Amino acid sequence: MAGMAALQGAMGALSISAPGATASTSAFWGNPLATYSAAPSGVRFMVKTSPIEMRLKRWERKKCKPNSLPMLHKMHVRVGDTVQVIAGREKGKVGEVVRLYKHNSTVIVKDLNMKSKHKKGTDDEPGEIVMIEGPIHSSNMMLFSKEKNVTSRVGHKLLEDGTKVRYLKKTGEVIDSVENWAKVFKEGDSE
């Protein structure tokens, strides 16, 4: 009975006011209630909502956009780039970027950071242990020049024809070229 009375009291505090009036200034579960503003002509009523901050554990918090999708981070590497790992178990190894995960800034590099995955068997085929590439954080890698055999930071510049390209700061080598992108897309179609 006491729980029912508390629920009725909480629901009573959430009374919706008529359009043009303001709603109660109280809060529900620590979040401000939506306020109602005067509707423009031709619209029955308009709701102005406020952003809701979810209460997650410290390690679960992710910065989200208003539509609740995770923020996508800009990264200095792209698919098809040759990179060298500069920190971690795979330090010093060189490989090609296969896939990007922009929501947590991690990268899959071909034949690096191999993990064992245990696949469950089905009626047709038995279970097995397969090796897959694990993600590496993008801050633990630098772009690599195969010609000069050196790592470098990435820079951006405009060419004479007005196209913006990425280049290696140490060597001046242009990374973004039409031939490189054609090769990446051709390999992606063949897989």
Short mmCIF file of C-alpha atoms in Angstrom, two decimals:
data_model
loop_
_atom_site.label_atom_id
_atom_site.label_comp_id
_atom_site.label_asym_id
_atom_site.label_seq_id
_atom_site.Cartn_x
_atom_site.Cartn_y
_atom_site.Cartn_z
CA MET A 1 0.00 0.00 0.00
CA ALA A 2 2.76 2.42 0.92
CA GLY A 3 4.51 1.71 -2.39
CA MET A 4 1.31 2.40 -4.32
CA ALA A 5 0.82 5.72 -2.54
CA ALA A 6 4.41 6.75 -3.34
CA LEU A 7 3.90 5.85 -7.02
CA GLN A 8 0.67 7.88 -7.19
CA GLY A 9 2.45 10.84 -5.60
CA ALA A 10 5.29 10.64 -8.11
CA MET A 11 2.84 10.43 -11.03
CA GLY A 12 0.91 13.41 -9.67
CA ALA A 13 4.09 15.49 -9.76
CA LEU A 14 4.41 14.73 -13.46
CA SER A 15 1.20 16.51 -14.47
CA ILE A 16 1.30 17.85 -18.02
CA SER A 17 0.32 21.46 -18.42
CA ALA A 18 -1.58 22.97 -21.31
CA PRO A 19 0.26 24.31 -24.37
CA GLY A 20 1.60 27.79 -23.76
CA ALA A 21 2.10 27.20 -20.05
CA THR A 22 5.27 25.99 -18.41
CA ALA A 23 5.57 22.60 -16.78
CA SER A 24 6.55 22.01 -13.20
CA THR A 25 10.14 22.97 -12.42
CA SER A 26 10.73 19.82 -10.41
CA ALA A 27 12.90 16.99 -11.68
CA PHE A 28 12.27 13.30 -12.15
CA TRP A 29 15.18 10.91 -11.34
CA GLY A 30 17.68 13.76 -11.38
CA ASN A 31 16.77 14.91 -14.91
CA PRO A 32 14.91 18.15 -15.64
CA LEU A 33 11.41 17.69 -16.98
CA ALA A 34 10.54 18.74 -20.51
CA THR A 35 9.18 22.25 -20.81
CA TYR A 36 6.36 23.19 -23.14
CA SER A 37 6.52 26.37 -25.17
CA ALA A 38 3.91 28.23 -27.20
CA ALA A 39 3.24 26.43 -30.47
CA PRO A 40 3.60 28.26 -33.77
CA SER A 41 0.46 28.67 -35.88
CA GLY A 42 -0.63 25.47 -37.61
CA VAL A 43 1.01 23.19 -35.02
CA ARG A 44 -1.05 21.73 -32.20
CA PHE A 45 1.74 21.77 -29.59
CA MET A 46 5.51 21.66 -29.47
CA VAL A 47 7.73 19.85 -26.98
CA LYS A 48 11.16 21.18 -26.05
CA THR A 49 13.24 18.36 -24.62
CA SER A 50 16.37 18.53 -22.56
CA PRO A 51 19.34 16.16 -22.94
CA ILE A 52 19.36 13.19 -20.58
CA GLU A 53 22.65 12.05 -19.08
CA MET A 54 22.67 8.33 -18.42
CA ARG A 55 24.22 7.20 -15.18
CA LEU A 56 26.78 4.61 -16.22
CA LYS A 57 29.79 3.19 -14.50
CA ARG A 58 33.00 5.14 -14.98
CA TRP A 59 34.41 2.57 -17.43
CA GLU A 60 31.14 2.40 -19.40
CA ARG A 61 30.80 6.12 -20.14
CA LYS A 62 30.94 7.05 -23.79
CA LYS A 63 30.40 10.49 -25.18
CA CYS A 64 27.22 10.38 -27.25
CA LYS A 65 25.53 12.71 -29.68
CA PRO A 66 21.94 13.89 -28.98
CA ASN A 67 20.58 10.98 -31.07
CA SER A 68 22.37 8.54 -28.71
CA LEU A 69 24.92 7.40 -31.29
CA PRO A 70 28.55 7.24 -30.13
CA MET A 71 30.95 10.01 -31.10
CA LEU A 72 33.20 9.00 -33.98
CA HIS A 73 36.82 10.06 -33.54
CA LYS A 74 39.06 11.40 -36.30
CA MET A 75 42.11 9.21 -36.84
CA HIS A 76 45.41 9.81 -38.59
CA VAL A 77 45.32 6.41 -40.33
CA ARG A 78 43.01 5.13 -43.05
CA VAL A 79 42.29 1.79 -44.68
CA GLY A 80 45.20 0.75 -46.90
CA ASP A 81 47.90 2.72 -45.02
CA THR A 82 51.15 1.02 -44.08
CA VAL A 83 51.80 1.49 -40.36
CA GLN A 84 54.38 0.49 -37.77
CA VAL A 85 53.32 -0.38 -34.22
CA ILE A 86 55.24 1.81 -31.74
CA ALA A 87 53.96 0.43 -28.42
CA GLY A 88 52.71 -2.84 -27.01
CA ARG A 89 53.40 -6.50 -27.62
CA GLU A 90 53.68 -6.04 -31.40
CA LYS A 91 56.15 -3.10 -31.14
CA GLY A 92 58.30 -2.63 -34.24
CA LYS A 93 56.16 -4.73 -36.59
CA VAL A 94 54.87 -3.30 -39.89
CA GLY A 95 51.53 -4.06 -41.48
CA GLU A 96 48.66 -2.72 -43.55
CA VAL A 97 45.46 -1.27 -42.08
CA VAL A 98 42.47 -3.48 -42.93
CA ARG A 99 39.65 -1.99 -40.84
CA LEU A 100 38.91 1.05 -38.64
CA TYR A 101 36.67 1.29 -35.57
CA LYS A 102 36.08 5.04 -35.19
CA HIS A 103 33.92 4.89 -32.06
CA ASN A 104 36.86 3.73 -29.92
CA SER A 105 39.83 4.71 -32.16
CA THR A 106 41.06 1.18 -32.78
CA VAL A 107 42.47 -0.35 -35.94
CA ILE A 108 42.79 -3.87 -37.35
CA VAL A 109 46.22 -4.42 -38.94
CA LYS A 110 46.75 -7.39 -41.27
CA ASP A 111 48.53 -10.33 -39.55
CA LEU A 112 49.27 -8.39 -36.32
CA ASN A 113 47.96 -8.83 -32.77
CA MET A 114 46.67 -12.33 -33.51
CA LYS A 115 44.11 -13.72 -31.06
CA SER A 116 42.65 -17.23 -30.81
CA LYS A 117 38.89 -17.48 -31.23
CA HIS A 118 37.09 -20.66 -30.18
CA LYS A 119 34.28 -21.39 -32.64
CA LYS A 120 31.46 -23.58 -31.49
CA GLY A 121 30.77 -26.66 -33.57
CA THR A 122 27.53 -27.32 -35.44
CA ASP A 123 25.89 -30.51 -36.67
CA ASP A 124 27.74 -30.26 -40.00
CA GLU A 125 31.22 -29.24 -38.86
CA PRO A 126 33.19 -29.64 -35.64
CA GLY A 127 34.34 -26.81 -33.39
CA GLU A 128 37.74 -25.31 -34.01
CA ILE A 129 40.21 -22.69 -32.82
CA VAL A 130 40.89 -19.98 -35.40
CA MET A 131 43.38 -17.10 -35.26
CA ILE A 132 41.99 -13.62 -35.92
CA GLU A 133 43.51 -10.12 -35.85
CA GLY A 134 42.73 -8.15 -32.71
CA PRO A 135 42.27 -4.37 -32.63
CA ILE A 136 45.15 -2.03 -31.75
CA HIS A 137 44.61 1.55 -30.55
CA SER A 138 45.45 4.12 -33.22
CA SER A 139 47.73 6.03 -30.83
CA ASN A 140 50.06 3.01 -30.73
CA MET A 141 50.97 3.23 -34.43
CA MET A 142 52.65 5.60 -36.86
CA LEU A 143 52.56 5.77 -40.62
CA PHE A 144 55.47 3.96 -42.26
CA SER A 145 57.36 4.70 -45.47
CA LYS A 146 58.41 1.51 -47.26
CA GLU A 147 60.78 3.39 -49.58
CA LYS A 148 62.79 5.18 -46.86
CA ASN A 149 62.09 2.54 -44.17
CA VAL A 150 61.15 5.18 -41.56
CA THR A 151 58.08 6.14 -39.48
CA SER A 152 56.66 9.62 -39.63
CA ARG A 153 53.81 11.80 -38.49
CA VAL A 154 51.15 12.75 -40.99
CA GLY A 155 50.67 16.22 -42.47
CA HIS A 156 48.06 17.77 -44.73
CA LYS A 157 48.74 20.01 -47.74
CA LEU A 158 47.06 21.33 -50.87
CA LEU A 159 48.45 20.38 -54.26
CA GLU A 160 48.59 22.71 -57.27
CA ASP A 161 45.30 21.37 -58.62
CA GLY A 162 43.55 22.16 -55.30
CA THR A 163 43.24 18.63 -53.91
CA LYS A 164 43.97 18.14 -50.22
CA VAL A 165 46.29 15.19 -49.57
CA ARG A 166 48.06 13.59 -46.63
CA TYR A 167 51.84 13.29 -46.66
CA LEU A 168 54.63 11.98 -44.41
CA LYS A 169 56.35 14.89 -42.67
CA LYS A 170 59.83 13.29 -42.56
CA THR A 171 60.03 12.20 -46.18
CA GLY A 172 57.47 14.42 -47.94
CA GLU A 173 55.96 11.30 -49.53
CA VAL A 174 52.28 11.75 -50.51
CA ILE A 175 50.09 9.02 -49.02
CA ASP A 176 46.75 9.84 -50.66
CA SER A 177 47.07 9.16 -54.37
CA VAL A 178 44.51 7.98 -56.90
CA GLU A 179 46.49 4.78 -57.56
CA ASN A 180 46.53 3.85 -53.85
CA TRP A 181 42.77 4.37 -53.49
CA ALA A 182 42.05 2.40 -56.67
CA LYS A 183 44.15 -0.47 -55.30
CA VAL A 184 42.34 -0.41 -51.92
CA PHE A 185 38.88 -0.45 -53.53
CA LYS A 186 39.85 -3.19 -55.99
CA GLU A 187 41.08 -5.41 -53.14
CA GLY A 188 37.89 -4.70 -51.17
CA ASP A 189 35.72 -5.80 -54.11
CA SER A 190 37.65 -9.02 -54.63
CA GLU A 191 37.14 -10.18 -51.01
#
